Short mmCIF file of C-alpha atoms and ligand atoms in Angstrom, two decimals:
data_model
loop_
_atom_site.label_atom_id
_atom_site.label_comp_id
_atom_site.label_asym_id
_atom_site.label_seq_id
_atom_site.Cartn_x
_atom_site.Cartn_y
_atom_site.Cartn_z
CA MET I 1236 112.30 86.10 103.78
CA SER I 1237 108.72 84.84 103.00
CA ARG I 1238 108.31 81.55 101.26
CA GLU I 1239 105.25 82.63 99.28
CA VAL I 1240 105.62 86.34 99.00
CA PRO I 1241 108.52 87.92 97.07
CA GLU I 1242 110.52 90.63 98.84
CA ARG I 1243 110.00 93.17 96.01
CA LEU I 1244 106.21 92.87 96.38
CA LEU I 1245 106.45 93.43 100.04
CA ALA I 1246 108.63 96.51 99.49
CA ALA I 1247 106.11 97.86 96.91
CA LEU I 1248 103.34 97.28 99.53
CA ARG I 1249 105.43 98.98 102.30
CA ASP I 1250 105.96 102.01 100.03
CA ALA I 1251 102.34 102.11 98.68
CA ARG I 1252 100.18 105.19 99.26
CA HIS I 1253 97.02 103.41 97.94
CA VAL I 1254 96.42 99.62 97.52
CA CYS I 1255 93.61 98.34 95.49
CA VAL I 1256 92.36 94.72 95.98
CA LEU I 1257 89.99 92.98 93.46
CA THR I 1258 88.51 89.75 94.62
CA GLY I 1259 86.42 87.07 92.98
CA ALA I 1260 84.82 83.77 93.64
CA GLY I 1261 88.16 82.16 94.55
CA VAL I 1262 88.49 84.15 97.76
CA SER I 1263 85.30 82.57 99.14
CA ALA I 1264 86.18 79.09 97.88
CA GLU I 1265 87.88 78.22 101.18
CA SER I 1266 84.79 79.28 103.12
CA GLY I 1267 82.91 76.59 101.08
CA VAL I 1268 80.65 79.02 99.07
CA PRO I 1269 79.49 77.12 96.09
CA THR I 1270 80.01 78.95 92.76
CA PHE I 1271 76.95 80.37 91.18
CA ARG I 1272 76.49 77.41 88.88
CA GLU I 1273 77.46 74.49 91.08
CA ALA I 1274 75.01 75.89 93.70
CA GLN I 1275 71.97 74.21 92.12
CA GLU I 1276 71.14 71.21 94.35
CA GLY I 1277 68.00 69.33 95.51
CA LEU I 1278 64.77 70.94 94.52
CA TRP I 1279 66.60 73.60 92.50
CA SER I 1280 68.79 71.21 90.40
CA LYS I 1281 66.05 71.25 87.60
CA TYR I 1282 66.62 74.94 87.07
CA ARG I 1283 69.71 76.63 85.46
CA ALA I 1284 70.99 79.53 87.52
CA GLU I 1285 71.31 81.53 84.32
CA ASP I 1286 67.43 81.24 83.65
CA LEU I 1287 66.60 82.35 87.33
CA ALA I 1288 68.93 85.26 87.70
CA THR I 1289 67.44 87.54 85.20
CA PRO I 1290 64.89 90.46 85.38
CA GLU I 1291 62.66 88.56 82.92
CA ALA I 1292 62.47 85.53 85.25
CA PHE I 1293 61.51 87.81 88.09
CA LEU I 1294 58.84 89.54 86.22
CA ALA I 1295 57.45 86.20 85.05
CA ASP I 1296 57.32 84.58 88.58
CA PRO I 1297 58.66 86.82 91.47
CA ALA I 1298 57.63 84.27 94.16
CA LEU I 1299 59.67 81.54 92.50
CA ILE I 1300 62.74 83.79 92.33
CA TRP I 1301 62.38 84.83 95.86
CA ARG I 1302 62.13 81.19 97.02
CA TRP I 1303 65.45 80.54 95.20
CA TYR I 1304 67.20 83.53 96.75
CA ARG I 1305 65.99 82.67 100.26
CA TRP I 1306 67.51 79.24 99.69
CA ARG I 1307 70.80 80.78 98.50
CA ARG I 1308 70.82 83.13 101.52
CA GLY I 1309 70.38 80.13 103.67
CA VAL I 1310 73.33 78.40 102.12
CA VAL I 1311 75.66 81.41 102.17
CA GLY I 1312 74.49 82.48 105.62
CA ASN I 1313 75.81 79.14 106.96
CA VAL I 1314 79.45 79.72 105.92
CA GLU I 1315 82.10 81.87 107.72
CA PRO I 1316 84.70 84.31 106.38
CA ASN I 1317 88.04 82.58 106.00
CA PRO I 1318 91.71 83.71 106.67
CA GLY I 1319 91.84 85.39 103.25
CA HIS I 1320 88.89 87.65 103.96
CA ARG I 1321 90.29 88.48 107.43
CA ALA I 1322 93.77 89.19 106.05
CA ILE I 1323 92.26 91.74 103.59
CA ALA I 1324 90.48 93.45 106.42
CA ARG I 1325 93.68 93.53 108.42
CA LEU I 1326 95.62 94.90 105.40
CA ALA I 1327 93.45 98.02 105.42
CA GLY I 1328 94.79 98.81 108.87
CA VAL I 1329 98.49 98.38 107.73
CA VAL I 1330 98.54 100.50 104.51
CA PRO I 1331 97.65 104.25 104.34
CA ARG I 1332 94.68 103.65 101.86
CA LEU I 1333 93.00 100.54 100.72
CA THR I 1334 90.11 100.18 98.23
CA LEU I 1335 88.44 96.72 98.17
CA VAL I 1336 86.45 95.78 95.17
CA THR I 1337 84.67 92.45 94.91
CA GLN I 1338 82.68 90.59 92.43
CA ASN I 1339 81.20 88.40 95.15
CA VAL I 1340 77.73 88.92 96.48
CA ASP I 1341 78.20 86.78 99.63
CA GLY I 1342 78.97 89.66 102.11
CA LEU I 1343 81.85 87.80 103.55
CA HIS I 1344 84.27 90.73 103.30
CA ARG I 1345 81.91 92.84 105.32
CA ARG I 1346 81.50 90.01 107.86
CA ALA I 1347 85.30 89.77 108.13
CA GLY I 1348 85.46 93.36 109.10
CA SER I 1349 86.18 95.21 105.77
CA ARG I 1350 84.49 98.64 105.44
CA ASP I 1351 83.31 100.49 102.35
CA VAL I 1352 83.53 97.34 100.18
CA ILE I 1353 82.72 98.13 96.52
CA GLU I 1354 80.48 95.26 95.61
CA LEU I 1355 80.28 95.26 91.84
CA HIS I 1356 77.51 92.65 91.67
CA GLY I 1357 75.61 93.84 94.64
CA ASN I 1358 74.92 91.83 97.87
CA LEU I 1359 72.87 88.76 98.30
CA PHE I 1360 71.45 89.97 101.61
CA GLU I 1361 70.20 93.30 100.52
CA ASP I 1362 66.79 93.93 98.80
CA ARG I 1363 66.19 96.54 96.14
CA CYS I 1364 63.00 98.00 94.81
CA PHE I 1365 62.30 96.74 91.30
CA ALA I 1366 60.49 99.97 90.53
CA ASP I 1367 62.45 102.71 92.22
CA GLY I 1368 65.78 101.06 92.73
CA THR I 1369 66.13 102.03 96.47
CA LEU I 1370 67.99 99.54 98.67
CA HIS I 1371 66.43 98.02 101.81
CA ALA I 1372 67.91 95.66 104.39
CA GLY I 1373 66.21 92.30 105.09
CA ASP I 1374 62.88 91.09 103.77
CA ASP I 1375 59.45 91.36 105.38
CA GLY I 1376 58.63 87.65 105.00
CA LEU I 1377 55.92 88.03 102.39
CA ASP I 1378 56.21 85.69 99.40
CA VAL I 1379 57.21 88.70 97.37
CA PRO I 1380 58.44 91.50 99.81
CA THR I 1381 57.24 95.06 99.12
CA CYS I 1382 59.05 98.41 99.02
CA PRO I 1383 58.35 100.41 102.18
CA ASP I 1384 58.67 103.57 99.97
CA CYS I 1385 56.44 102.92 96.92
CA GLY I 1386 54.78 99.56 97.66
CA GLY I 1387 56.37 97.99 94.55
CA HIS I 1388 58.01 94.53 94.46
CA LEU I 1389 61.43 94.22 96.17
CA ARG I 1390 63.97 92.03 94.46
CA PRO I 1391 67.35 90.69 95.65
CA GLY I 1392 70.08 93.52 95.52
CA VAL I 1393 72.31 91.73 93.04
CA VAL I 1394 73.23 92.32 89.46
CA TRP I 1395 71.45 89.84 87.20
CA PHE I 1396 72.41 88.53 83.75
CA GLY I 1397 71.56 91.30 81.14
CA GLU I 1398 72.05 94.05 83.71
CA ALA I 1399 74.85 96.52 83.88
CA VAL I 1400 77.08 96.98 86.98
CA PRO I 1401 75.82 100.09 88.72
CA GLU I 1402 77.71 103.12 87.45
CA PRO I 1403 78.86 104.50 90.90
CA ALA I 1404 80.46 101.11 91.67
CA LEU I 1405 82.12 100.82 88.25
CA ASP I 1406 83.40 104.38 88.36
CA ALA I 1407 84.82 104.04 91.92
CA SER I 1408 86.54 100.79 90.94
CA CYS I 1409 88.09 102.18 87.84
CA ALA I 1410 89.18 105.28 89.74
CA ALA I 1411 90.81 103.09 92.46
CA ALA I 1412 92.61 100.91 89.75
CA ALA I 1413 93.93 104.02 88.00
CA ASP I 1414 95.09 105.74 91.17
CA CYS I 1415 96.65 102.81 93.29
CA ASP I 1416 100.36 102.03 93.52
CA VAL I 1417 99.75 98.22 94.11
CA PHE I 1418 96.89 96.23 92.68
CA LEU I 1419 96.12 92.76 94.04
CA SER I 1420 93.91 90.52 91.89
CA VAL I 1421 92.75 87.67 94.16
CA GLY I 1422 90.72 84.65 93.25
CA THR I 1423 89.32 85.88 90.06
CA SER I 1424 89.60 84.70 86.50
CA SER I 1425 89.95 88.45 85.64
CA LEU I 1426 87.68 87.99 82.67
CA VAL I 1427 84.72 89.99 83.88
CA TYR I 1428 86.67 93.14 85.13
CA PRO I 1429 90.08 93.68 83.39
CA ALA I 1430 90.83 96.28 86.13
CA ALA I 1431 94.34 94.77 86.74
CA GLY I 1432 95.16 95.84 83.11
CA LEU I 1433 94.02 99.40 83.89
CA ALA I 1434 96.25 99.53 87.11
CA LYS I 1435 99.12 98.18 85.11
CA GLN I 1436 98.80 100.79 82.40
CA ASN I 1437 98.77 103.44 85.12
CA GLY I 1438 102.03 102.27 86.58
CA ALA I 1439 100.91 100.18 89.49
CA VAL I 1440 102.68 97.08 90.65
CA VAL I 1441 100.19 94.26 89.96
CA ALA I 1442 100.09 90.87 91.64
CA GLU I 1443 97.79 87.92 91.21
CA ILE I 1444 97.05 85.44 93.97
CA ASN I 1445 95.48 82.31 92.48
CA PRO I 1446 96.32 78.64 92.70
CA ASN I 1447 95.81 78.42 88.97
CA PRO I 1448 97.55 81.31 87.30
CA THR I 1449 95.30 82.96 84.82
CA SER I 1450 96.11 83.73 81.15
CA GLN I 1451 96.57 87.41 82.06
CA ALA I 1452 99.22 86.60 84.81
CA ALA I 1453 102.13 86.72 82.36
CA GLY I 1454 101.44 90.45 81.98
CA PHE I 1455 101.43 91.09 85.67
CA ASP I 1456 104.56 91.79 87.93
CA PHE I 1457 103.91 88.83 90.24
CA ALA I 1458 101.77 85.67 90.12
CA LEU I 1459 101.60 84.01 93.51
CA ALA I 1460 100.38 80.51 92.82
CA GLY I 1461 98.56 79.74 96.05
CA ASN I 1462 95.24 79.79 97.88
CA SER I 1463 94.26 83.30 99.06
CA GLY I 1464 93.62 81.84 102.55
CA ILE I 1465 97.27 81.06 102.89
CA VAL I 1466 99.13 83.64 100.82
CA LEU I 1467 97.23 86.71 102.07
CA PRO I 1468 97.67 86.08 105.77
CA GLU I 1469 101.37 85.47 105.24
CA LEU I 1470 101.67 88.66 103.15
CA VAL I 1471 99.98 90.81 105.93
CA ASP I 1472 101.97 89.05 108.65
CA TRP I 1473 105.13 90.10 106.92
CA LEU I 1474 103.98 93.61 106.28
CA ALA I 1475 102.90 94.11 109.86
CA LEU I 1476 106.22 93.01 111.24
N1 APR J 222 92.33 81.06 96.46
C1 APR J 222 92.52 81.91 95.36
N2 APR J 222 91.90 81.72 94.12
C2 APR J 222 91.22 80.54 93.91
C3 APR J 222 91.02 79.62 94.97
C4 APR J 222 91.67 79.99 96.30
N3 APR J 222 91.48 79.14 97.32
N4 APR J 222 90.22 78.72 94.50
C5 APR J 222 89.93 78.91 93.27
N5 APR J 222 90.52 80.07 92.93
C6 APR J 222 90.44 80.79 91.57
C7 APR J 222 90.29 79.97 90.42
O1 APR J 222 91.56 79.35 89.95
C8 APR J 222 89.62 80.91 89.37
O2 APR J 222 90.72 81.50 88.65
O3 APR J 222 89.40 81.67 91.60
C9 APR J 222 89.03 81.94 90.22
C10 APR J 222 87.51 82.02 90.23
O4 APR J 222 87.11 82.36 88.93
P1 APR J 222 85.56 82.60 88.54
O5 APR J 222 84.80 81.36 88.96
O6 APR J 222 85.56 82.93 87.03
O7 APR J 222 85.06 83.80 89.35
P2 APR J 222 85.15 85.27 89.16
O8 APR J 222 86.44 85.72 88.44
O9 APR J 222 84.75 85.92 90.45
O10 APR J 222 84.06 85.58 88.04
C11 APR J 222 82.78 85.01 88.15
O11 APR J 222 81.08 85.66 86.77
O12 APR J 222 79.11 84.47 86.75
C12 APR J 222 79.67 85.72 87.01
O13 APR J 222 78.79 87.20 88.53
C13 APR J 222 79.56 85.95 88.49
O14 APR J 222 81.07 87.35 89.72
C14 APR J 222 80.91 86.13 89.04
C15 APR J 222 81.80 86.01 87.86
#
């Protein structure tokens, strides 16, 4: 019997047809990804992240916003996926169907081997045309990179303050929460996307993995108080036995 993972949760996972995993900043904490707000260091410490991550700031000074995002790409590009990310990628090979939804823009799930990740807030390493919305990989090194399709300014492919989550990502994540049999809420304060509540209403077994149980945890079936980098590998090891 596992020390961290209750047998009833393992049984629900073994029987599950569809597992949905929602991750937040906590899953990347053990990789050393600074949270959005604590990331402001050195030259950037005089700016508030909330004042830079907006469409208005980009329109006012796109070169400044690009300098900030290139610095953030450098910071995140220097960290590695941790055992929590890798366990989720492994879980996809153990259950019949897995939908992974993340609020993180760091791309660490993809780097850990997860496929078809629903990135609710976009991806730090993608570029999107400010004018036509098309996605492009990598930037062309100009102060403000340009769209190869229309010549307009490219912007980082993330969701900024004041912007809505793209509808396809939101629809897909709600559909998965409504359809799944087990929902794992990992490393998120669950305040931004109350998807766990939707899963619970639809009869899923809901478990939270967080060293600091959230205020919503009382309404879930399980609250595993631990770091995702420890609890998730243990859970997948037991399932794979
Ligand atoms: N393992 C699991 N959970 C952890 C760990 C860990 N090692 N370390 C911290 N946590 C938990 C914290 O206890 C907290 O509940 O991760 C959660 C992180 O919560 P938030 O910082 O609120 O992150 P998140 O839920 O992803 O929401 C932040 O708000 O600013 C926006 O776009 C931004 O997506 C981001 C969202």
